[in-house]
Coordinates of C-alpha atoms in Angstrom, one line a residue:
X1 CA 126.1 298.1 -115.8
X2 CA 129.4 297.0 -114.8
X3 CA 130.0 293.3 -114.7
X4 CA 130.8 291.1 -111.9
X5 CA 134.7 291.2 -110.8
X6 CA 134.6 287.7 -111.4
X7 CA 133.6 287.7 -115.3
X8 CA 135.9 290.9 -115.6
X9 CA 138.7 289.0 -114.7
X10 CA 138.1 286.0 -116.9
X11 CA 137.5 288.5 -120.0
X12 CA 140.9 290.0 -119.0
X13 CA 142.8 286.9 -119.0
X14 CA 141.3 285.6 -122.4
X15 CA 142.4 288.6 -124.0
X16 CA 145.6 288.8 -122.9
X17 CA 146.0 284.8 -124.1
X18 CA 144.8 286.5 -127.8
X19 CA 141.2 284.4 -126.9
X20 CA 139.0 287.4 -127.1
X21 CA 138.5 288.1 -130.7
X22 CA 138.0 284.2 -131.5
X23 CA 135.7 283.7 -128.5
X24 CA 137.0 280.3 -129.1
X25 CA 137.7 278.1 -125.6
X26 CA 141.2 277.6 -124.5
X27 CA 140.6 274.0 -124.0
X28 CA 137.9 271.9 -126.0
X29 CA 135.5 270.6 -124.0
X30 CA 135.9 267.1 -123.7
X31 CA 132.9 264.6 -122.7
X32 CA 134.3 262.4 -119.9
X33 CA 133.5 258.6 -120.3
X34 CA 131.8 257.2 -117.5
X35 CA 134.2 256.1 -114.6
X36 CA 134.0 252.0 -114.5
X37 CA 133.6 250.6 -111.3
X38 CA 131.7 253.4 -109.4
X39 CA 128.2 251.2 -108.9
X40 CA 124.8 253.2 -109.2
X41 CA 122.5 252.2 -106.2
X42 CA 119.3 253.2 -107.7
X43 CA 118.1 250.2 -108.2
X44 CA 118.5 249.3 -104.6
X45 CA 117.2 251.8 -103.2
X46 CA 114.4 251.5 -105.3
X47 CA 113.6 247.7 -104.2
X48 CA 114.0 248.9 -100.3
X49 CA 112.6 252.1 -99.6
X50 CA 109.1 250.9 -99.5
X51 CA 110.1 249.2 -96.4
X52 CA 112.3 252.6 -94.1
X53 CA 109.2 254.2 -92.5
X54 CA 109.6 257.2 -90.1
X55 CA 108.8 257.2 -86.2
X56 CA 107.6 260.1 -84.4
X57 CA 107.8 259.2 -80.1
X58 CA 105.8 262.1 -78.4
X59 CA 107.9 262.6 -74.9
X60 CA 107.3 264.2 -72.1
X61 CA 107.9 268.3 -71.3
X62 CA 111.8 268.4 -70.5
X63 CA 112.9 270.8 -68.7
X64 CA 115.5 273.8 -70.2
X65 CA 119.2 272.0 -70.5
X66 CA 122.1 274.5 -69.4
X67 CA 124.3 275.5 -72.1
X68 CA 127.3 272.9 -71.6
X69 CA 130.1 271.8 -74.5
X70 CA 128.8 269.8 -77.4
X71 CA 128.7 266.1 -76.7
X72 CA 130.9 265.1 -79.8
X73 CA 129.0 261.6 -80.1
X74 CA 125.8 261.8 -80.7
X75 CA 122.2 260.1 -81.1
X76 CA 121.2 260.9 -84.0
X77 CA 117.4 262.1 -82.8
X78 CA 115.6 265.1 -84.2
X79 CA 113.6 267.2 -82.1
X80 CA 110.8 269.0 -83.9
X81 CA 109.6 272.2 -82.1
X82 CA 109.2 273.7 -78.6
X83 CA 106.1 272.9 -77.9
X84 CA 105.0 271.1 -75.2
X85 CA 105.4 267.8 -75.3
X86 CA 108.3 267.5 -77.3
X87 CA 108.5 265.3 -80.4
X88 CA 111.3 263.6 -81.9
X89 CA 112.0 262.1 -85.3
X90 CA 113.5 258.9 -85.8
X91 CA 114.0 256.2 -88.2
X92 CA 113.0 252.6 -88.4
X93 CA 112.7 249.2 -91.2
X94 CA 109.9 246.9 -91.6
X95 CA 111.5 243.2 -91.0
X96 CA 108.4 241.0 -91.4
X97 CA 105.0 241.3 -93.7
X98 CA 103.1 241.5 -90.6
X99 CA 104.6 245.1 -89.0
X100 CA 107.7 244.8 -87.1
X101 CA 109.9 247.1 -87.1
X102 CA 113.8 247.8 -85.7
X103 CA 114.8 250.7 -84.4
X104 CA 117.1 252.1 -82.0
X105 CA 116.1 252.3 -78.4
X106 CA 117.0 255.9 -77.9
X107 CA 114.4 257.1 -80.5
X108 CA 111.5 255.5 -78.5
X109 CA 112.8 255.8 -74.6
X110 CA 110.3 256.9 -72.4
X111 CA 108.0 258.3 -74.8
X112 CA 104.4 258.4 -74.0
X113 CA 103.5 257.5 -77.9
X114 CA 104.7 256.2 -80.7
X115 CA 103.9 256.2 -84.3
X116 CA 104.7 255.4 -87.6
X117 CA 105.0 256.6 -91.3
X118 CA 105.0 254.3 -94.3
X119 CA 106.4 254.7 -97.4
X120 CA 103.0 255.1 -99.0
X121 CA 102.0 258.4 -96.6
X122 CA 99.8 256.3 -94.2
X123 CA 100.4 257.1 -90.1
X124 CA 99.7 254.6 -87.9
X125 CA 100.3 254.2 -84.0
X126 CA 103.1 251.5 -83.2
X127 CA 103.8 250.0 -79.6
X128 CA 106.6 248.8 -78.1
X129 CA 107.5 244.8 -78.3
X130 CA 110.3 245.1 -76.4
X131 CA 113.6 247.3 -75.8
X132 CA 117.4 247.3 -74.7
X133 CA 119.3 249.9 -73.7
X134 CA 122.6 247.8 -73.2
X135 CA 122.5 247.7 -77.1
X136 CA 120.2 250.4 -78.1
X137 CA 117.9 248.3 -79.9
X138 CA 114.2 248.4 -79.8
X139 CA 111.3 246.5 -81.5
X140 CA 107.8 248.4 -82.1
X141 CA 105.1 246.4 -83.8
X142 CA 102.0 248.2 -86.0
X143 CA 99.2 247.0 -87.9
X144 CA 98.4 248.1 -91.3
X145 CA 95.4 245.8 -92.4
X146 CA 97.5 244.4 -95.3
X147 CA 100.6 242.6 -96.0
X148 CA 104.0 245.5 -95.6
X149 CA 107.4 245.3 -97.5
X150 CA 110.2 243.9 -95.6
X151 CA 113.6 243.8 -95.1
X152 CA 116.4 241.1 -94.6
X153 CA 118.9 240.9 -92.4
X154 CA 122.2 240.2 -93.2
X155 CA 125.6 238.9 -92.0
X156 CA 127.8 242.0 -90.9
X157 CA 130.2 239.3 -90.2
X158 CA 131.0 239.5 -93.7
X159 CA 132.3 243.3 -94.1
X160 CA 135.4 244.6 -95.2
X161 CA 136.7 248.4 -94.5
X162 CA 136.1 249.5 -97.9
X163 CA 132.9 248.2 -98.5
X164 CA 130.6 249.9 -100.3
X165 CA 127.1 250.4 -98.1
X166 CA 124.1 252.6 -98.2
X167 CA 122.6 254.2 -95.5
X168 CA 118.7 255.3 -95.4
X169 CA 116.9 257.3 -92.5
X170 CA 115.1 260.8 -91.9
X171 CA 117.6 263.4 -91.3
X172 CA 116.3 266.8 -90.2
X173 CA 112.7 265.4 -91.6
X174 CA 113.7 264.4 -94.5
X175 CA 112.0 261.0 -95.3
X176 CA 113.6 258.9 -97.7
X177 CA 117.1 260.3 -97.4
X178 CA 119.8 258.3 -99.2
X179 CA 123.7 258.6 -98.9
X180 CA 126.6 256.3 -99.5
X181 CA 129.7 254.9 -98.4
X182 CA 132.5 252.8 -97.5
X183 CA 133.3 251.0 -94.4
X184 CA 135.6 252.8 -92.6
X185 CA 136.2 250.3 -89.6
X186 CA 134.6 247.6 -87.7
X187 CA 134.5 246.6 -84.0
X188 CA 134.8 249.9 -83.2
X189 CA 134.2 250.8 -79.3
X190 CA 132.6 254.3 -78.5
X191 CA 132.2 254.5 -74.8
X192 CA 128.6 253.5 -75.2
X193 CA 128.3 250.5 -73.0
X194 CA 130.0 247.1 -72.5
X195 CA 128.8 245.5 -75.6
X196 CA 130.2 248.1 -78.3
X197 CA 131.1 247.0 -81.1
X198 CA 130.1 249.1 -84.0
X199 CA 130.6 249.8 -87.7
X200 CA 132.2 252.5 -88.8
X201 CA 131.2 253.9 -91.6
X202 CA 131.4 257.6 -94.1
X203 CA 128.3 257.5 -95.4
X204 CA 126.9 261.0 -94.0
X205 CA 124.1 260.3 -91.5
X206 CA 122.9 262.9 -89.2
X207 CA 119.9 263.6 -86.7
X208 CA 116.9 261.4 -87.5
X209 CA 119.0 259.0 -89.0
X210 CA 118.6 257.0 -85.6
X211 CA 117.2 253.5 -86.4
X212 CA 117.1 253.4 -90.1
X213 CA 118.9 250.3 -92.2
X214 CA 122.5 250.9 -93.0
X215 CA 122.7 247.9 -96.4
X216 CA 125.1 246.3 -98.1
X217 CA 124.8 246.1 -101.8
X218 CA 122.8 243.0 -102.4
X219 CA 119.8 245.2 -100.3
X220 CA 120.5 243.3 -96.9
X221 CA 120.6 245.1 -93.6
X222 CA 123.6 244.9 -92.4
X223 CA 123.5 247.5 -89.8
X224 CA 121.3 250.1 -88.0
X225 CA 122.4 253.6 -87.8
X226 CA 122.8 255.2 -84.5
X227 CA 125.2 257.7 -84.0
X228 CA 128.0 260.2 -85.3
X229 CA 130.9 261.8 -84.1
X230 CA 130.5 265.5 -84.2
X231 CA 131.8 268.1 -82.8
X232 CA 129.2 270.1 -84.5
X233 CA 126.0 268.2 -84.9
X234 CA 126.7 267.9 -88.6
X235 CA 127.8 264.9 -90.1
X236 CA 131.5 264.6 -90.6
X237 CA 131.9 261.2 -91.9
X238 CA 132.0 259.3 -89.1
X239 CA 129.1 257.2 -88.3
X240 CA 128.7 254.6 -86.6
X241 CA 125.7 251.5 -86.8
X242 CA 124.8 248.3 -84.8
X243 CA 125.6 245.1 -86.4
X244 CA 123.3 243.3 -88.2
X245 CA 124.5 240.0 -86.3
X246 CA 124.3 241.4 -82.8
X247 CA 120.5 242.9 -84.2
X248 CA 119.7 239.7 -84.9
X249 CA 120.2 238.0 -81.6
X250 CA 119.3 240.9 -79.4
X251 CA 115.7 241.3 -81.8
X252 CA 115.2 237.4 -81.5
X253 CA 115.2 237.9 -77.5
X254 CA 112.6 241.1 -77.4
X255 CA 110.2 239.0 -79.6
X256 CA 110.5 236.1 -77.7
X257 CA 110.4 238.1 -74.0
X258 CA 110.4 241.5 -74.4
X259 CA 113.5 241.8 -72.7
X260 CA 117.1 240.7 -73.2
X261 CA 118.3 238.1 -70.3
X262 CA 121.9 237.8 -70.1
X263 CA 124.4 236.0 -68.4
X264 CA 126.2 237.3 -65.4
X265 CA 129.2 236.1 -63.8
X266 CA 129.8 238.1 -61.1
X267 CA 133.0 239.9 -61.7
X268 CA 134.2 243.0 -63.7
X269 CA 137.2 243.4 -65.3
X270 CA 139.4 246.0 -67.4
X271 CA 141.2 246.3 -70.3
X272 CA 145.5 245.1 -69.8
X273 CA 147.5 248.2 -70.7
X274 CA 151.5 247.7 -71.4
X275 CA 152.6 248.7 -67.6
X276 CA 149.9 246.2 -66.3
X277 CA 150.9 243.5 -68.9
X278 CA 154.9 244.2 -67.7
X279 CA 153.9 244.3 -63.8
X280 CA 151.6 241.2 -64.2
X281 CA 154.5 239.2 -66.3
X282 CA 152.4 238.8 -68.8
X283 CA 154.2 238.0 -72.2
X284 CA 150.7 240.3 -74.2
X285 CA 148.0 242.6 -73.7
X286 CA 145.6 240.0 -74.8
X287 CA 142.9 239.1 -71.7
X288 CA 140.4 240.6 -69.8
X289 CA 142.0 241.7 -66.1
X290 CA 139.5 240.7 -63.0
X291 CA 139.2 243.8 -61.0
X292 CA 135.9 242.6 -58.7
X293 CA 134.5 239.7 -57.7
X294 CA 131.2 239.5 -56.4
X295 CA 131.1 237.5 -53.3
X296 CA 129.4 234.1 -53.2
X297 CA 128.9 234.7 -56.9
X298 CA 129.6 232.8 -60.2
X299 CA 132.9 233.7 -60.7
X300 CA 134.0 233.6 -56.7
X301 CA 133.0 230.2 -56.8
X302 CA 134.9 229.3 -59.5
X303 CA 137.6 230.3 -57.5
X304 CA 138.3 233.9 -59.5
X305 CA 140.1 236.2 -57.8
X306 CA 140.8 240.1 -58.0
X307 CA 144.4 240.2 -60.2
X308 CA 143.2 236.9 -62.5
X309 CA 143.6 238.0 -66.0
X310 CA 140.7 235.6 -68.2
X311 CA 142.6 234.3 -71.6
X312 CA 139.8 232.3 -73.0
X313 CA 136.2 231.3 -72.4
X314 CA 135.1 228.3 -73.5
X315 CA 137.7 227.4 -75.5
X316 CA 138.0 230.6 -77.7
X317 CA 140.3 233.4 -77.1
X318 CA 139.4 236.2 -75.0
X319 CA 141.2 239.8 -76.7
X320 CA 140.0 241.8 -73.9
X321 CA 137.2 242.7 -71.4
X322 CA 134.9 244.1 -73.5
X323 CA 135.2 240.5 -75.0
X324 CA 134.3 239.0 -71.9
X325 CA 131.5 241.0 -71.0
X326 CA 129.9 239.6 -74.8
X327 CA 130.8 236.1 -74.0
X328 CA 129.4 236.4 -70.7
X329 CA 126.1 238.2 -72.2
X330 CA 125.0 235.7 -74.5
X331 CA 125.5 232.6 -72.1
X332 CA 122.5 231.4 -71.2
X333 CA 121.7 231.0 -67.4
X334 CA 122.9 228.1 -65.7
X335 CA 124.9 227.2 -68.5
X336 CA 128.6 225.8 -67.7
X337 CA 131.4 228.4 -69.0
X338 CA 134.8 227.3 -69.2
X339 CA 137.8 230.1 -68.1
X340 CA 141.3 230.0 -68.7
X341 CA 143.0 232.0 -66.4
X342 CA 146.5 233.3 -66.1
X343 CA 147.6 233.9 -61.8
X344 CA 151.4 234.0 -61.0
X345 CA 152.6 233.5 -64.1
X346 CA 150.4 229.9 -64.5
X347 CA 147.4 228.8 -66.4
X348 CA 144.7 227.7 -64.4
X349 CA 141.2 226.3 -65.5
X350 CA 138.0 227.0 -64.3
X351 CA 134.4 226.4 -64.3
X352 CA 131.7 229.2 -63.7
X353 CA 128.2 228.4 -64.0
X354 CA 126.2 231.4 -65.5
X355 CA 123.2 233.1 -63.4
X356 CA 120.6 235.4 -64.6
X357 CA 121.3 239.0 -64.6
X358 CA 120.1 241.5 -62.4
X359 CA 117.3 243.3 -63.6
X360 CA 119.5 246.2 -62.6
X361 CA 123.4 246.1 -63.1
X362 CA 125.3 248.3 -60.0
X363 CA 128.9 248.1 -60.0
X364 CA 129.4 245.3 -57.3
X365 CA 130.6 245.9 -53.9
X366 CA 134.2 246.0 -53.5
X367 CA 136.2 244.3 -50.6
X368 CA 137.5 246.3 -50.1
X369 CA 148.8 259.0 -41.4
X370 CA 152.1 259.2 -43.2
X371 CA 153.8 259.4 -46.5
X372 CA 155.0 256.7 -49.1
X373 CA 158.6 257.2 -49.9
X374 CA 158.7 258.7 -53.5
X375 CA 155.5 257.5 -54.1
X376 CA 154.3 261.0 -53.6
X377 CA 151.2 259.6 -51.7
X378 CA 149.4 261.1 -48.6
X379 CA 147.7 258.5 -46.5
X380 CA 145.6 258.2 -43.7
X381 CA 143.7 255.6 -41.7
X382 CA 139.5 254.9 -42.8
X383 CA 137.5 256.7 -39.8
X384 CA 133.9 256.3 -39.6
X385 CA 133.6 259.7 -41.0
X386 CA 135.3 258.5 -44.1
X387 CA 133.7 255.6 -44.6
X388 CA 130.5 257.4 -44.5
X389 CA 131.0 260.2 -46.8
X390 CA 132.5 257.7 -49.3
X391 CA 129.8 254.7 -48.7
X392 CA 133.1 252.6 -47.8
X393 CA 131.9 249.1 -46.5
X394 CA 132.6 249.0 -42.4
X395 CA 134.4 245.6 -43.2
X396 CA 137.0 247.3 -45.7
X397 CA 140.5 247.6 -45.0
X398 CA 143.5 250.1 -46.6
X399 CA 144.3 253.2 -46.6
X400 CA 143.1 256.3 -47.6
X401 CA 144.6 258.6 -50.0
X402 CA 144.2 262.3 -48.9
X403 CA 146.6 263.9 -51.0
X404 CA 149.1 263.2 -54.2
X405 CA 152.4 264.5 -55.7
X406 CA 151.9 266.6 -58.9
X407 CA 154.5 263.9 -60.4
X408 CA 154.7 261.3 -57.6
X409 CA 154.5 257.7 -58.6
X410 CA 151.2 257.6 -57.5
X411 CA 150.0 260.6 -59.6
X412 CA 151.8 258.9 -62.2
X413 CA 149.8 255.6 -61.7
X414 CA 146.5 257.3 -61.9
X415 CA 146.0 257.3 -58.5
X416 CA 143.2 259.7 -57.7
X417 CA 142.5 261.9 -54.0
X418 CA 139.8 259.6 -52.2
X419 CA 140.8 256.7 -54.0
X420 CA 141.2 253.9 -50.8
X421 CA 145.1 252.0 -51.2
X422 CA 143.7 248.3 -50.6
X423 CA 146.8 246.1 -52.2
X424 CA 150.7 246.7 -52.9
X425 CA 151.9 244.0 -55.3
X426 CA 149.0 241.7 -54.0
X427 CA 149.5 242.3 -50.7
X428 CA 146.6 243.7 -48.5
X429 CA 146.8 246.7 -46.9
X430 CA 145.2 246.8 -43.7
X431 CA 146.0 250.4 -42.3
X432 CA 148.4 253.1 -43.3
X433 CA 151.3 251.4 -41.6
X434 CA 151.2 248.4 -43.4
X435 CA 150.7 250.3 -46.8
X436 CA 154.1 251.9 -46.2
X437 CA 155.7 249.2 -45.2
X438 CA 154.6 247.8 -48.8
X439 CA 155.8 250.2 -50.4
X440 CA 159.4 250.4 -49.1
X441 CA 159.5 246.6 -50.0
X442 CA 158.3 247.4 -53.8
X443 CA 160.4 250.4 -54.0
X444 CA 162.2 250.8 -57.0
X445 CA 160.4 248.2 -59.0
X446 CA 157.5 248.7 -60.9
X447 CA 153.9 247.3 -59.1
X448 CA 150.4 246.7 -59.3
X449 CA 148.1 248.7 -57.0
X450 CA 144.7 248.1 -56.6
X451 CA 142.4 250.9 -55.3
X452 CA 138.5 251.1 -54.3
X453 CA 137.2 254.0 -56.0
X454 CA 133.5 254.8 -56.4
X455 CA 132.6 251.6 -54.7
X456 CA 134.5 250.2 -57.5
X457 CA 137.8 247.9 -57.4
X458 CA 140.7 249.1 -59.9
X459 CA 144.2 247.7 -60.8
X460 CA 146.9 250.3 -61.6
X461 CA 150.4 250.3 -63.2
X462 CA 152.9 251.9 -60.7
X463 CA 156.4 252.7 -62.9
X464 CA 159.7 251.5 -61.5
X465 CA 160.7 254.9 -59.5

């Protein structure tokens, strides 16, 4: 029988070195010494897996999705079968003796049951305490008959990148999964929502890891696992979990209500990019940059206006908007917040006082023929027709933009067909006329536009041209 090409080859090579005949090795084997430092974590695990249970949320039928790119992050969620309704695996932890349990809301979203796996074997329906998509945390309570195992939560403030931490969960169905890592980063910002502000870590999770306990090496949680970036599916080391410290606040609220109330101040804002920074004279990118203001609202009568950049909030620096929206989120209502505010090159101080949030959070209302020299801009006036195909408020004045330069200024801005021209440098545009007029008076220097897109205001960086 001839031999495998592989064993050939090695027999070849030891004879040729004179090995054959001896059948002694080339190099003695040597018994490596166990590597200090590298931790075992079976002793953890062993104290907390009594407490990482599995959830199963029957959904409804869904209808056949059309074949489209991979989303490259991902929930981690397992769908088992094709049957009709569809299940899907998640993860969870017990976090009292009683039957709570955290998970993330995206495992249990509009599923028409729920139920849980222990440890032990035992199945047991769950229902839901309380949820919140902003954060994608969600609270599911069952009852055992006896006392459960329980985990802690602990302070995620605390990480380093390079922290060691464990991860636990149900990928693919398999209960009781564990993998290890570092952390790779921390406030890191996805594109989920307003309130991102995740660790990264490289310990491989993958579907039906959603929900389960990310710990640090004293056993506390100190985050809960909810998605990867993939352009597979398949974990390539880049995870990403919820913060213990934002689970603890955002868990205290669906216990207490079964819903999260936040703050709302009535404005939106975006993040200040270097143009922006340069147009606005400001000497950092540090602030959040007021883009809408709701009218009659909190932050209208403060006296916030559209162009307002927000340095601080009650004192403590404000790094950007996503900051704000956080600060913002976890004042209570009618609760006095205290803004500093940069306008013209100034500090100015105001007082907003918080309101509830609506129950459902649209983008609020913004106030809003000829061609802008070098701007590479096409513009014409806001018919009737226009404002109803784009849901433009009647009482809105500018211009709109029909057309752009490949590599006009405006192209260059960002400036998007559709998109209505409703300030030059802070000045209103009231009509077509008056936004070229503008625009000769800017021209060459670099500006600020701000456009109404998507019933949306927006600031933009025009470059010196």
């Amino acid at each position: 029988m001839p031999r495998p090409p592989i064993i050939a080859l090695m027999t070849c090579l030891a004879a040729a070195m004179g090995q054959a005949q001896t059948g002694a090795p080339i190099i003695p084997p040597v018994v490596a010494p166990p590597m200090p430092g590298l931790p075992s974590f079976a002793d953890l695990v062993a104290r907390v897996r009594p407490a990482v249970v599995t959830i199963t949320a029957t959904a409804p039928a869904e209808p056949a999705a059309p074949q489209t790119p991979a989303r490259q992050l991902r929930p981690m969620l397992r769908r088992e079968g094709q049957a009709r309704p569809v299940q899907a695996l998640g993860s969870g932890f017990l976090i009292d003796a009683a039957g709570t349990i955290i998970t993330n809301n995206h495992v249990v979203s509009g599923a028409l049951a729920v139920s849980v796996t222990l440890d032990d074997g035992r199945h047991l329906p769950a229902r839901l305490v309380g949820s919140d998509p902003w954060t994608d945390l969600a609270v599911l309570r069952i009852d055992a008959g006896t006392p459960l195992p329980w985990l802690s939560l602990g302070a995620s403030e605390t990480l380093r990148p390079g922290d060691w931490v464990v991860a636990m969960g149900n990928p693919f169905g398999l209960d009781g999964t564990v993998t290890a890592g570092i952390v790779s980063a921390r406030g890191r910002n996805i594109g989920q929502g307003p309130y991102d502000d995740f660790i990264q870590i490289d310990a491989a999770i993958n579907t039906g890891n959603s929900g389960g306990p990310l710990f640090a090496t004293d056993g506390r949680v100190v985050g809960v696992n909810s998605a990867i970036y993939s352009p597979s599916g398949g974990s390539v080391g880049i995870g990403f979990a919820i913060p213990s410290d934002l689970v603890r606040e955002v868990v205290a609220a669906l216990l207490a209500n079964g819903r999260v109330e936040r703050g709302f101040l009535g404005a939106t804002s975006q993040p200040l990019t270097p143009p922006l920074a340069a147009a606005l004279g400001m000497p950092g990118m540090t602030g959040a940059l007021i883009d809408d203001v709701v009218p009659r609202g909190p932050a209208a009568r403060a006296g916030l206006q559209p162009g307002d950049v927000v340095t601080a909030a009650d004192g403590a620096p404000v790094a950007d908007a996503r900051a704000l929206a956080r600060i913002v989120a976890r004042s209570q209502p009618n609760t006095v917040l205290s803004l500093t505010v940069q306008r013209d090159g100034t500090s100015q101080y105001m007082l907003a006082r918080i309101i509830p949030a609506p129950e459902t959070a649209d983008r609020p209302p913004a106030l809003p023929e000829g061609r802008g020299p070098r701007f590479g801009m096409t513009l014409a006036a806001l018919t009737d027709a226009a404002r109803r195909e784009r849901r433009i408020p009647r009482e809105a004045r500018g211009a709109l933009i029909t057309a752009l330069a490949p590599n006009g200024g405006g192209a260059l801005a960002g400036v998007q067909q559709g998109d209505v021209l409703v300030s030059i440098g802070g000045q209103e545009v009231v009509d077509p006329a008056s936004a070229l007029a503008l625009m000769r008076q800017a021209w060459p220097n670099a500006t600020v536009l701000r456009v109404l897109r998507n019933g949306a205001g927006l600031y933009l960086a025009l470059p010196a041209l």
